[in-house]
mmCIF file of C-alpha atoms in Angstrom:
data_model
loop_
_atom_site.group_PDB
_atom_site.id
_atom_site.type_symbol
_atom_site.label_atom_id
_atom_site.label_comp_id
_atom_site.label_asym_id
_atom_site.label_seq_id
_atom_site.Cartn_x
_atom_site.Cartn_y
_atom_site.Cartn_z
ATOM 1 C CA UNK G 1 -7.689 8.614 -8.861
ATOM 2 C CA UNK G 2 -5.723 7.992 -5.904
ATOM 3 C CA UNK G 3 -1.857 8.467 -6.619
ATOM 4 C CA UNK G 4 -0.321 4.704 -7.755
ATOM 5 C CA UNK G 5 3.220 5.578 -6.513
ATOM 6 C CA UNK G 6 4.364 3.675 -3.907
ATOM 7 C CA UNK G 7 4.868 5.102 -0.664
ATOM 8 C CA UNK G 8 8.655 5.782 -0.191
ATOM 9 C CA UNK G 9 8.760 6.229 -3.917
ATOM 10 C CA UNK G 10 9.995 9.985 -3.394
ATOM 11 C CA UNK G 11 14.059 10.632 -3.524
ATOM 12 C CA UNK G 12 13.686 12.548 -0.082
ATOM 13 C CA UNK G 13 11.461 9.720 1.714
ATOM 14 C CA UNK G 14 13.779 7.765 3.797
ATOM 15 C CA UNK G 15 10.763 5.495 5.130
ATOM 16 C CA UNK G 16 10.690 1.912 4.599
ATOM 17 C CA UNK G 17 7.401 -0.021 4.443
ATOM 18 C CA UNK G 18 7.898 -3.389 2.826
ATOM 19 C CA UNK G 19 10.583 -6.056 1.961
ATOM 20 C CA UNK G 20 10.391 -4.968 -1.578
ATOM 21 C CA UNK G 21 10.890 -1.734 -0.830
ATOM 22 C CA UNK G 22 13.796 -3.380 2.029
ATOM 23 C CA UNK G 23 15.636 -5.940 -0.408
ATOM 24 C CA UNK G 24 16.051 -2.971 -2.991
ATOM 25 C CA UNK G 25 17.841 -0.582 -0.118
ATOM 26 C CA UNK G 26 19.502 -3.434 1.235
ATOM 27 C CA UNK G 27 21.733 -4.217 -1.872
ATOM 28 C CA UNK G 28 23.454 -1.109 -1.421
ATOM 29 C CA UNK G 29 25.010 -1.982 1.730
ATOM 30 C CA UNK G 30 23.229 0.647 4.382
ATOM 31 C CA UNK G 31 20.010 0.873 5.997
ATOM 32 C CA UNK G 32 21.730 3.896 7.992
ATOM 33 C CA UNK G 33 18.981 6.854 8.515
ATOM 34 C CA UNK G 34 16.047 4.627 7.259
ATOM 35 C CA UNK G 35 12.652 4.773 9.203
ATOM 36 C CA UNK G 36 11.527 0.449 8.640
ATOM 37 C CA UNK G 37 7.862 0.557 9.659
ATOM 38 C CA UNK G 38 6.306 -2.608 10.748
ATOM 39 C CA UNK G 39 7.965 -4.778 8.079
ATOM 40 C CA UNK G 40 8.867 -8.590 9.027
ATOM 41 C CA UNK G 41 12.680 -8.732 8.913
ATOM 42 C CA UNK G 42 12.877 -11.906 10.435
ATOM 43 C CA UNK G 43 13.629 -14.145 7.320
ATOM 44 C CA UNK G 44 15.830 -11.379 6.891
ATOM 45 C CA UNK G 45 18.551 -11.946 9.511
ATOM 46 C CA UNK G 46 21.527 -12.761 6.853
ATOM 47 C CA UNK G 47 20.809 -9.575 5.185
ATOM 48 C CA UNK G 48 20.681 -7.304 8.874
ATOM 49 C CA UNK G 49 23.918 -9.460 10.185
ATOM 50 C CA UNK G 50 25.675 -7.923 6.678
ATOM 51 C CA UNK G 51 24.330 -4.414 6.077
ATOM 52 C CA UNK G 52 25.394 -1.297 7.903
ATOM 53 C CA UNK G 53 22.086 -0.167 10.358
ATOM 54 C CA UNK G 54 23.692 2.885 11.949
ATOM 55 C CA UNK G 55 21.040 5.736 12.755
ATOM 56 C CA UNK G 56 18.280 3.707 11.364
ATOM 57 C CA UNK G 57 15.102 3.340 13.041
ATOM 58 C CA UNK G 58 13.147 0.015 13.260
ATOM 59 C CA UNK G 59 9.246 0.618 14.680
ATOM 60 C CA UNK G 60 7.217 -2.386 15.142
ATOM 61 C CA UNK G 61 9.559 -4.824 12.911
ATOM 62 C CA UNK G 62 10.101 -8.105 14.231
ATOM 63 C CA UNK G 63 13.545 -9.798 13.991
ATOM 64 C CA UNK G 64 15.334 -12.686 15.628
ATOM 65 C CA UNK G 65 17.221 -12.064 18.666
ATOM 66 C CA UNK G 66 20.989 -12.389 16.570
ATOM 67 C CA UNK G 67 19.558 -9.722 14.258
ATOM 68 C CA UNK G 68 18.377 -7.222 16.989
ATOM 69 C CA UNK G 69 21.363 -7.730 18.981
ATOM 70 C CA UNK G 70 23.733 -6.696 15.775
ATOM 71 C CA UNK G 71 21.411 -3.663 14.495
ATOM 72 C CA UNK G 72 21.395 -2.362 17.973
ATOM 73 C CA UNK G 73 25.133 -2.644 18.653
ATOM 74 C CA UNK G 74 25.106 -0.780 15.147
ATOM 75 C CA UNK G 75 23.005 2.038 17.050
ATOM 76 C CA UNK G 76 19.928 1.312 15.636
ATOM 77 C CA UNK G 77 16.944 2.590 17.679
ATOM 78 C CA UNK G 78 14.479 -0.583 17.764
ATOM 79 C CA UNK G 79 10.906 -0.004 19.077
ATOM 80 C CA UNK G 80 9.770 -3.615 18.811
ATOM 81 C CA UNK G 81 6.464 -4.803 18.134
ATOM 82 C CA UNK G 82 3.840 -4.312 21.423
ATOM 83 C CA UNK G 83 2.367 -7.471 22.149
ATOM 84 C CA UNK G 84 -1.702 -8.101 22.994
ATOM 85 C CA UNK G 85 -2.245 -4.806 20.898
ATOM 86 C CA UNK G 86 -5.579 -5.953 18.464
ATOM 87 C CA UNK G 87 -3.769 -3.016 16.170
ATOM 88 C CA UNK G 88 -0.495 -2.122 15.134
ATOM 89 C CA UNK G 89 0.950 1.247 16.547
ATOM 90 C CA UNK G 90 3.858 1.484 13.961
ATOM 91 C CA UNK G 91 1.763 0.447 10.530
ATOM 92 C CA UNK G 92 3.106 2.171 7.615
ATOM 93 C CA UNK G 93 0.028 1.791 5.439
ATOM 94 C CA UNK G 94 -3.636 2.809 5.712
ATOM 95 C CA UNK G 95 -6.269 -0.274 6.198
ATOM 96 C CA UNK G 96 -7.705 -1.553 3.850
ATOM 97 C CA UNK G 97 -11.491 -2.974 4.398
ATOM 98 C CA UNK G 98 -9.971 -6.517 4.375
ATOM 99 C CA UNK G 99 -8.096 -6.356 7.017
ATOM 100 C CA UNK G 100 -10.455 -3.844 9.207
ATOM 101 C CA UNK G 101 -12.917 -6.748 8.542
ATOM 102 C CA UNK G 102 -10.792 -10.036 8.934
ATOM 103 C CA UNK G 103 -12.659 -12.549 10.597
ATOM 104 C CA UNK G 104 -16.194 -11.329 9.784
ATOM 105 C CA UNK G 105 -17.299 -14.027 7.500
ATOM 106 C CA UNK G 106 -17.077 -16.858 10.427
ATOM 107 C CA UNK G 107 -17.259 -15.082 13.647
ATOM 108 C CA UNK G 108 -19.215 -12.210 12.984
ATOM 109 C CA UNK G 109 -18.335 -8.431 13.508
ATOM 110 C CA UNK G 110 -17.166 -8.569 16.908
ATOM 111 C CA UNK G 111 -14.406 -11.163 16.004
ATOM 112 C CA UNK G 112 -12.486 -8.457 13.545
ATOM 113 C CA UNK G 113 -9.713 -6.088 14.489
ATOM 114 C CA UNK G 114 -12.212 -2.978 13.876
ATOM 115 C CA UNK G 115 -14.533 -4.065 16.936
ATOM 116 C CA UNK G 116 -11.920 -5.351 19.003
ATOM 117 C CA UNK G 117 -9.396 -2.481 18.655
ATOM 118 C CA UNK G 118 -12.781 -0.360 19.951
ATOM 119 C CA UNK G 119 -12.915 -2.520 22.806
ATOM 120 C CA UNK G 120 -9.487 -1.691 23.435
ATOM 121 C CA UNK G 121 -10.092 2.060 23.475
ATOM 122 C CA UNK G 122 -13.294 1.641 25.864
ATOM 123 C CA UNK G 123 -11.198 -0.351 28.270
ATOM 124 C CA UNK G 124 -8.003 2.264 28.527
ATOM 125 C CA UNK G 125 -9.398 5.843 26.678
ATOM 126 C CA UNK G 126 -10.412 6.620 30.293
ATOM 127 C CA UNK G 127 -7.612 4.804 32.797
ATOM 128 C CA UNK G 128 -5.088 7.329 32.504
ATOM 129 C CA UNK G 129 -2.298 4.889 31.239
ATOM 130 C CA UNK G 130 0.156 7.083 29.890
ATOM 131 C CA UNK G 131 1.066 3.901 27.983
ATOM 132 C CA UNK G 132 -2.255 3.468 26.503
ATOM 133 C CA UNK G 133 -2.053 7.184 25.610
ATOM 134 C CA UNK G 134 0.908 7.289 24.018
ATOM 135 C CA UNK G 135 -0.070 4.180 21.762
ATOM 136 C CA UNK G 136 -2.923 5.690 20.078
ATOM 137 C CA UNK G 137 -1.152 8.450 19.733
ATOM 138 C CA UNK G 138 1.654 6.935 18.039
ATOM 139 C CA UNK G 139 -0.989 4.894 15.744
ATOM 140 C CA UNK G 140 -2.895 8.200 14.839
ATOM 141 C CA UNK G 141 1.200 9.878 13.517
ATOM 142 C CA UNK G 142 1.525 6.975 11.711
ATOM 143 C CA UNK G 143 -1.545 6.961 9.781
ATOM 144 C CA UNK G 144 -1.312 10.508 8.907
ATOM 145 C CA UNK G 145 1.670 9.910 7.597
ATOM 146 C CA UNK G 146 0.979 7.021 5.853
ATOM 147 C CA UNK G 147 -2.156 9.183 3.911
ATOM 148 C CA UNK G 148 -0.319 12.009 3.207
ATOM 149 C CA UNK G 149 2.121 9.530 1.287
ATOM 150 C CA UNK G 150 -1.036 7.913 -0.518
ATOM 151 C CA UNK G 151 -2.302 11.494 -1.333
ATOM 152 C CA UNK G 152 0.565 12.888 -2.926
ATOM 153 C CA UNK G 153 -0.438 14.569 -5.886
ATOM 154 C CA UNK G 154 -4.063 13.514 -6.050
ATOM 155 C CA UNK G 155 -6.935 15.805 -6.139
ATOM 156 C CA UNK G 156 -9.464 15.284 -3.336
ATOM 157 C CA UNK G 157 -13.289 16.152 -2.853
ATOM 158 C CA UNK G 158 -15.136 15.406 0.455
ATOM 159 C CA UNK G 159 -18.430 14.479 0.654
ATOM 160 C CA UNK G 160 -19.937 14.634 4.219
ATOM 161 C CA UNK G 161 -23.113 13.780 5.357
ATOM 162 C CA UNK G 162 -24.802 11.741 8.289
ATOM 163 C CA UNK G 163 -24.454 8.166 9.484
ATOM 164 C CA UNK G 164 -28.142 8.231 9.733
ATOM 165 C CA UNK G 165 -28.920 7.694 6.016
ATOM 166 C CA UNK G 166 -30.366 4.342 5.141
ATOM 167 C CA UNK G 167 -29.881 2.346 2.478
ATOM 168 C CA UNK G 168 -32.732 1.661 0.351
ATOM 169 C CA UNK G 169 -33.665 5.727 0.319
ATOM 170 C CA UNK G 170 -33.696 8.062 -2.684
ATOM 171 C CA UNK G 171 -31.143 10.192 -0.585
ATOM 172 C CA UNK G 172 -28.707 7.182 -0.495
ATOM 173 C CA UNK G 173 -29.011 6.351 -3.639
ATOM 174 C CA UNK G 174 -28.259 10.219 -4.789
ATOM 175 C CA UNK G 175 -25.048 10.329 -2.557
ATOM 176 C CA UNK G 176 -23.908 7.171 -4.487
ATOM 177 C CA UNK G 177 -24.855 8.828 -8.025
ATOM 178 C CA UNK G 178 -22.566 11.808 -6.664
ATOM 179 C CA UNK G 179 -19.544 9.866 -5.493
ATOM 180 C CA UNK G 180 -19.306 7.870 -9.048
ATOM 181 C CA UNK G 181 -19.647 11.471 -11.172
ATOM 182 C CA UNK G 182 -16.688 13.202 -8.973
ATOM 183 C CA UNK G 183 -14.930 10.034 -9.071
ATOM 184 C CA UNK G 184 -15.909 9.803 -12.875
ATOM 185 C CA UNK G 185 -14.182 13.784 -13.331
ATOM 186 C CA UNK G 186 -10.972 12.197 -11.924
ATOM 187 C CA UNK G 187 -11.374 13.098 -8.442
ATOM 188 C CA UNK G 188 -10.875 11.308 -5.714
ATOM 189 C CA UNK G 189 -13.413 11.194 -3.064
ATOM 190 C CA UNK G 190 -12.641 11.095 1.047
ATOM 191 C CA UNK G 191 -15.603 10.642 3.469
ATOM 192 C CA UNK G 192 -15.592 10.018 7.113
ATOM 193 C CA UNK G 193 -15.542 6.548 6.638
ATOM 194 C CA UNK G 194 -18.629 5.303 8.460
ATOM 195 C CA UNK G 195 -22.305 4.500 7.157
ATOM 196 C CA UNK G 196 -24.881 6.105 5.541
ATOM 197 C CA UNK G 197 -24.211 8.978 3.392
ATOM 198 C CA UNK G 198 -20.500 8.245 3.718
ATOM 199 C CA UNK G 199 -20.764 4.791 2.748
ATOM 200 C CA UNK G 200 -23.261 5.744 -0.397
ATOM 201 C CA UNK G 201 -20.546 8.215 -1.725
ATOM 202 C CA UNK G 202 -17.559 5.857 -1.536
ATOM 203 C CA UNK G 203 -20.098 2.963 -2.675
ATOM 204 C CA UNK G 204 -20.302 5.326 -6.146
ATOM 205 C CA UNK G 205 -16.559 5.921 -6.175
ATOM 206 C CA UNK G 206 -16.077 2.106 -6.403
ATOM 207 C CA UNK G 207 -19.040 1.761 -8.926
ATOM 208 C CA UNK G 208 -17.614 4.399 -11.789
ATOM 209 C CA UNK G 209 -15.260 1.876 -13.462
ATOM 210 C CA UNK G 210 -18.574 -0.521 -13.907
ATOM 211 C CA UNK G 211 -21.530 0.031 -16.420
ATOM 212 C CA UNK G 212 -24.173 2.157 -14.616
ATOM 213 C CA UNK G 213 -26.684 -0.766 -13.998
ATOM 214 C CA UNK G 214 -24.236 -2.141 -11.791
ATOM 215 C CA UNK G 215 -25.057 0.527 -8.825
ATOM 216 C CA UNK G 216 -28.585 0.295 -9.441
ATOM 217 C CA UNK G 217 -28.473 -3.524 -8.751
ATOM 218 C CA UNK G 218 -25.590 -2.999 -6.100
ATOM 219 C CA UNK G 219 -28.519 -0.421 -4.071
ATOM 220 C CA UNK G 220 -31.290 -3.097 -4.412
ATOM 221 C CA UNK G 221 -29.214 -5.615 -2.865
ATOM 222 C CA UNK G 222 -27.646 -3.332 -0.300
ATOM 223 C CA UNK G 223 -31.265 -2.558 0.373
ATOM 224 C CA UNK G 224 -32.103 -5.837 2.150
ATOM 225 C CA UNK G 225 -29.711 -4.541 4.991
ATOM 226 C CA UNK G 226 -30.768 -1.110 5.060
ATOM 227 C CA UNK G 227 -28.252 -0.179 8.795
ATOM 228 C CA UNK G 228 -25.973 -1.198 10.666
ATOM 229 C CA UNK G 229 -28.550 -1.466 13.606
ATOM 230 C CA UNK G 230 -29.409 -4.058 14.998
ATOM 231 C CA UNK G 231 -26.271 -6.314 13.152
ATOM 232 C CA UNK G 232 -23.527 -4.530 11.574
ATOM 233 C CA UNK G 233 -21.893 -8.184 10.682
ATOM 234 C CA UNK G 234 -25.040 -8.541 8.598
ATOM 235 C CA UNK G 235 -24.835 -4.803 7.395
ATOM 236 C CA UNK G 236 -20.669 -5.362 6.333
ATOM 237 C CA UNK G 237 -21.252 -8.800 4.921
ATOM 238 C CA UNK G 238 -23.424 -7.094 2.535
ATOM 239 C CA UNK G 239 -21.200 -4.722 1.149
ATOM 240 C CA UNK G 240 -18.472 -7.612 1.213
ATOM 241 C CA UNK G 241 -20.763 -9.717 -1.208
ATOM 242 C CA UNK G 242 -20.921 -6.452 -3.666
ATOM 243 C CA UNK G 243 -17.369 -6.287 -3.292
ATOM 244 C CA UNK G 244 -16.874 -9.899 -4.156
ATOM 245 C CA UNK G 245 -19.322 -9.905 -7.164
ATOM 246 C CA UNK G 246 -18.339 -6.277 -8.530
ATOM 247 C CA UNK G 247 -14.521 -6.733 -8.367
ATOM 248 C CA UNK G 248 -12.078 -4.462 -8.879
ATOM 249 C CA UNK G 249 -13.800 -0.936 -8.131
ATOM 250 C CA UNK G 250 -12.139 2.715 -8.293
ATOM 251 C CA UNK G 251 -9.951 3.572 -4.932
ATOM 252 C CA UNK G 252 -11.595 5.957 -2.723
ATOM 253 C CA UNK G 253 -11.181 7.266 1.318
ATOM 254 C CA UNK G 254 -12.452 6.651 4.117
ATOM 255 C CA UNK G 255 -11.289 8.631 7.824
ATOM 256 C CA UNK G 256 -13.089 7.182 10.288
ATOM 257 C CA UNK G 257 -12.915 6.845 14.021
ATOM 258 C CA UNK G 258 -12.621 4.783 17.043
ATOM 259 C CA UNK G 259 -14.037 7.764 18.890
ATOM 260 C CA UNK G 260 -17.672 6.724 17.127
ATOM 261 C CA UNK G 261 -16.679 3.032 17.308
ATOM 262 C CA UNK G 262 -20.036 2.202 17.416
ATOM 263 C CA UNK G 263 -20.131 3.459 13.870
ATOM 264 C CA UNK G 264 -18.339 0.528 11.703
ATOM 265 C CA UNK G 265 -16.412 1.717 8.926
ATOM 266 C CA UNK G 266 -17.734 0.881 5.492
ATOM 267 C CA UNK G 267 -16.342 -1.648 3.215
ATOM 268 C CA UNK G 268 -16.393 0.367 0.420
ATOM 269 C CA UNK G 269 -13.326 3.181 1.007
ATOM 270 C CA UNK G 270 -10.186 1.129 -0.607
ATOM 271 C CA UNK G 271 -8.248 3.081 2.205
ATOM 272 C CA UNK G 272 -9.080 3.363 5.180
ATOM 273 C CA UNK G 273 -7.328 6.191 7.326
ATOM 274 C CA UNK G 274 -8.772 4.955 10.769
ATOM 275 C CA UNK G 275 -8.332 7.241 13.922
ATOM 276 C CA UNK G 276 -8.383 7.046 17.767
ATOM 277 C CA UNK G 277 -8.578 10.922 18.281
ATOM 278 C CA UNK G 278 -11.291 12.345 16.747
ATOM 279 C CA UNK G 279 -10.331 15.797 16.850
ATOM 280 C CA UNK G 280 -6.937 14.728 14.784
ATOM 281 C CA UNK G 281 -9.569 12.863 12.230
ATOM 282 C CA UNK G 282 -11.687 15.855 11.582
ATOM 283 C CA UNK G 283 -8.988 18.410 10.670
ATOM 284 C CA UNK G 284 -6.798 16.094 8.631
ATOM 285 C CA UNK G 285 -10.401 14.849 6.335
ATOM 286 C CA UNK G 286 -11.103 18.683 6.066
ATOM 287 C CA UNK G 287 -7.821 19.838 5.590
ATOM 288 C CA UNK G 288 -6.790 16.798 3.177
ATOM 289 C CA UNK G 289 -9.806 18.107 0.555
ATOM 290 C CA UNK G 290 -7.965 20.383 -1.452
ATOM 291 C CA UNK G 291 -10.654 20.396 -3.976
ATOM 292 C CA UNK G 292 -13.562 21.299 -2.009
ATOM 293 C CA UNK G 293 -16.222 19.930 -0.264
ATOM 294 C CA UNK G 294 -19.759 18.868 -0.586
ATOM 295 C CA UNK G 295 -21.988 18.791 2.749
ATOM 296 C CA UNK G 296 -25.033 16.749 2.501
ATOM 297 C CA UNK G 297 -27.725 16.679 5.018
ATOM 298 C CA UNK G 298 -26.607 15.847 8.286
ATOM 299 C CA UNK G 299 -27.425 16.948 11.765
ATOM 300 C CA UNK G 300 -24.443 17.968 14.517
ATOM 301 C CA UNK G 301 -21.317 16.514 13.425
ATOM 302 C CA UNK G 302 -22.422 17.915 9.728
ATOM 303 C CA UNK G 303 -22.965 21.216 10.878
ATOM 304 C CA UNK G 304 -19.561 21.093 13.158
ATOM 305 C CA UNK G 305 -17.687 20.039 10.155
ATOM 306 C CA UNK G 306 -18.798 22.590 7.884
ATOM 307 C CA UNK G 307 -18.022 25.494 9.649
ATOM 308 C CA UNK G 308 -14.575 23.698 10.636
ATOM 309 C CA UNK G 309 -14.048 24.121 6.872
ATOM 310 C CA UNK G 310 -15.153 27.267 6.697
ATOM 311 C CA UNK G 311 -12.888 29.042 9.291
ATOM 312 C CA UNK G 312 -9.373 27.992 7.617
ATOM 313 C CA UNK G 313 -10.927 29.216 4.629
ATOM 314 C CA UNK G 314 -12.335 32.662 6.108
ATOM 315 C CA UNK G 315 -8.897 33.146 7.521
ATOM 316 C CA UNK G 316 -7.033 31.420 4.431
ATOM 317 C CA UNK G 317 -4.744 29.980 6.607
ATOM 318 C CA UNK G 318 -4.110 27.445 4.191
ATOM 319 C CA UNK G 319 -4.100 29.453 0.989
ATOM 320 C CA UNK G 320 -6.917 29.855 -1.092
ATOM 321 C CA UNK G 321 -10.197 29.352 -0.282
ATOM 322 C CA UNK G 322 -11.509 25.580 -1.554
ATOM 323 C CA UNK G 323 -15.297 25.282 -2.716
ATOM 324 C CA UNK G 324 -18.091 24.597 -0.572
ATOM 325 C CA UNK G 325 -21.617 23.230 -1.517
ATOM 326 C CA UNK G 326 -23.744 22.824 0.433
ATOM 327 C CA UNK G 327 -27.174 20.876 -0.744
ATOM 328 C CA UNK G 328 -30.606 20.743 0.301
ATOM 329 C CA UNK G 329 -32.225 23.907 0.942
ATOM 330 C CA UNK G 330 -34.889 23.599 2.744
ATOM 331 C CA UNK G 331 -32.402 21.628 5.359
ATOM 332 C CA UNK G 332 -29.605 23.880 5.340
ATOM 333 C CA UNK G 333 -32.249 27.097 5.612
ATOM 334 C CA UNK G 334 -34.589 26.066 7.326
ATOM 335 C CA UNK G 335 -34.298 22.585 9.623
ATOM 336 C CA UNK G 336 -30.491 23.730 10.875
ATOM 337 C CA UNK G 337 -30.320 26.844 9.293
ATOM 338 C CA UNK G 338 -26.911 26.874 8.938
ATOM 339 C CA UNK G 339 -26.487 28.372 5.060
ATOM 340 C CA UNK G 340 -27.420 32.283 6.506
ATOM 341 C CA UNK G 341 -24.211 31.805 8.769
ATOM 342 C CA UNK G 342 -22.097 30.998 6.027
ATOM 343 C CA UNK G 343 -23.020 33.200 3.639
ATOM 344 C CA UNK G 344 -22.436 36.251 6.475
ATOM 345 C CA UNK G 345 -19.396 34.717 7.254
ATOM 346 C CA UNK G 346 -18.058 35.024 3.966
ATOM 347 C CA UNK G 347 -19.416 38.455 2.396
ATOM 348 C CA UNK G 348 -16.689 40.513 1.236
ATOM 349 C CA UNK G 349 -14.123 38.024 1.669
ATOM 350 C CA UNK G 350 -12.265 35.701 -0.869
ATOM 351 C CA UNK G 351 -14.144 32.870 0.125
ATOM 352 C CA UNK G 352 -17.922 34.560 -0.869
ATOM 353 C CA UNK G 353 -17.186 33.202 -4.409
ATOM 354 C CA UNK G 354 -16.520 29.948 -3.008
ATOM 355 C CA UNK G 355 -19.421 28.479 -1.629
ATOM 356 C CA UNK G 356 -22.775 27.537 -3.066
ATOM 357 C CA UNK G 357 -26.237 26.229 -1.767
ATOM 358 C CA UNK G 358 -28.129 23.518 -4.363
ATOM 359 C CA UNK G 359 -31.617 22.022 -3.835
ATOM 360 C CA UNK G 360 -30.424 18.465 -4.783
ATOM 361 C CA UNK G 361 -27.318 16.392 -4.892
ATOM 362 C CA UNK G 362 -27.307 15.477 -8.822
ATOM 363 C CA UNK G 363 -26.509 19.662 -8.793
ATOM 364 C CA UNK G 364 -24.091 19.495 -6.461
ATOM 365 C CA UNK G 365 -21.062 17.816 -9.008
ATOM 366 C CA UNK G 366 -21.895 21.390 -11.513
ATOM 367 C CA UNK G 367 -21.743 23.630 -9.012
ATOM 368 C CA UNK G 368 -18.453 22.409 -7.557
ATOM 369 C CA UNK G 369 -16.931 22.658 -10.955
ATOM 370 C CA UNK G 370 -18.710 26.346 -11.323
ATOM 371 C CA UNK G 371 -16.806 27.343 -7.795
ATOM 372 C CA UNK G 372 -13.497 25.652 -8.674
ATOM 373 C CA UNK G 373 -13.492 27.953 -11.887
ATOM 374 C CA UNK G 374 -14.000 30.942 -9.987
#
């Protein structure tokens, strides 16, 4: 399960990311050296007018002018919030579906802050606005760092697969059986975030705290919205209804992108890690699933991402090889034959006892075990 420390719980984190975590700083008398990230200070002027602020950092917090004025004669760096923005460049925590999704229920999709930050990106990912540029980038830092927080000591397995994968198919239903059973073995499962097999495998993950009848009845009435084409606000309020009559589910990740905005994020991922560089996205899902991997069918961005996986651990450039498993074999040997490849590319290294090719997915939770023992 996904760590339940709060972020800036650790002695050597000097980030601040809510008034809690503010008002308990605060009574000792200095803010000095703090990071604040996109906290609202500004019933908090008293407290800022009385405290020393020296060398701290305030991104994205909003204060009233007598409060900026003193933490800046302090020598306080203040980057204050950006108006117009339909995101926030300094959040300190990942999204959760709520808030991707606010809005949904009376004005459809393209009234939430998912479709219009997209929007956003069409308009300026091409303009050259160094501006622009340097937002997303400053976004994409600060949700890194915000799931690397959330992460800390948690296990993680990915489970990637296509966007393509409907739901109402055997195959989605399998990819859901797989995320509960990893999530049942006290993992915790990442996926890119988006539809299809990524939304089945984090639709499991929330379903292993409920009685298994509960995903069966969860797919049937997922079922009557089988994609997000031709209406992902009918696709989303779906999930949303599961959500609402299946409370409290088991945490899981999603790592999407605004690069594939036309992909929606699912509503099933309690945190969402949600990128506008997809190149940043892909290495920190891979390189974030310390406990392996499991690559269902999927066509190009599958086939990119496994061998993306596979190169750190040819080269072990970050320590031991994790397992892969690869499953379908007729797809992975025959339609993209991409299981050869990786099984040249790893004889006689460390990494040949590390990956493993299974007919279907229900074999897939074994045989990551089996590798992880190896």
């Amino acid at each position: 399960m996904v760590n339940g420390e709060q972020p800036g719980a650790h002695g050597q984190d000097r980030e601040i990311e809510s008034l809690d975590e503010f008002d308990r700083t605060a009574r000792g008398g200095t803010l000095g050296g703090y990071r604040l990230q996109s906290v609202d200070l500004t019933a908090r002027t008293s407290v800022l007018l009385r405290v020393d602020t020296g060398g701290a950092v305030f991104l994205g917090c909003p204060m009233e002018p007598a409060a900026t004025a003193k933490v800046r004669a302090d020598g306080a760096l203040v980057f204050p919030p950006v108006p117009g923005l339909p995101f926030n460049p300094y959040r300190g925590l990942l999204y959760t579906p709520g808030q991707l999704f606010e809005g949904l229920a009376d004005g459809g999709y393209e009234a939430t802050p998912d479709a219009r930050a997209y929007a956003w990106f069409q308009r300026t990912k091409a303009d050259g606005d160094i501006f622009a540029s340097m937002l997303r980038s400053i976004h994409d830092d600060a949700i890194s760092d915000a799931l690397d927080e959330l992460l800390t000591g948690t296990r993680v397995v990915g489970v990637m697969g296509g966007h393509a994968m409907a739901r109402g198919t055997d195959a989605y239903a399998g990819a859901a059986r797989l995320g509960r059973s990893l999530t049942r073995t006290g993992l915790t499962v990442a996926t890119g975030g988006g539809p299809g097999a990524m939304e089945a495998a984090n639709l499991g993950a929330y379903s292993a705290p409920h009685h298994d009848a509960m995903l069966d009845e969860a797919l049937e009435l997922l079922a009557k919205a089988p994609s997000f084409v031709p209406s992902v606000s009918d696709w989303a309020r779906a999930a949303f209804e599961i959500r609402s009559r299946w409370p409290e589910g088991s945490d899981s990740i999603g790592i999407p992108t605004w690069f594939y905005g036309h992909e929606p994020p699912n509503a099933f991922a309690a945190h969402i890690a949600k990128y506008f560089a997809n190149a940043t996205r892909e290495d920190g899902l891979l390189a974030r699933c310390d406990a392996g991997v499991i690559f269902l069918p999927g066509a190009a961005g599958t086939v990119q991402e496994i061998f993306d996986n596979a190169t750190p651990n040819y080269y072990e450039s970050r320590g031991e090889p994790t397992p892969m498993v690869l499953v379908d074999r007729v797809h992975w040997t025959e339609t993209l034959p991409t299981w050869p490849l990786l099984r040249s590319l790893a004889r006689g290294r460390s990494m040949e006892s590390r990956i493993a090719l299974v007919d279907t997915v229900d074999e897939a939770p074994a045989a990551l075990a089996r590798l992880t023992a190896a």
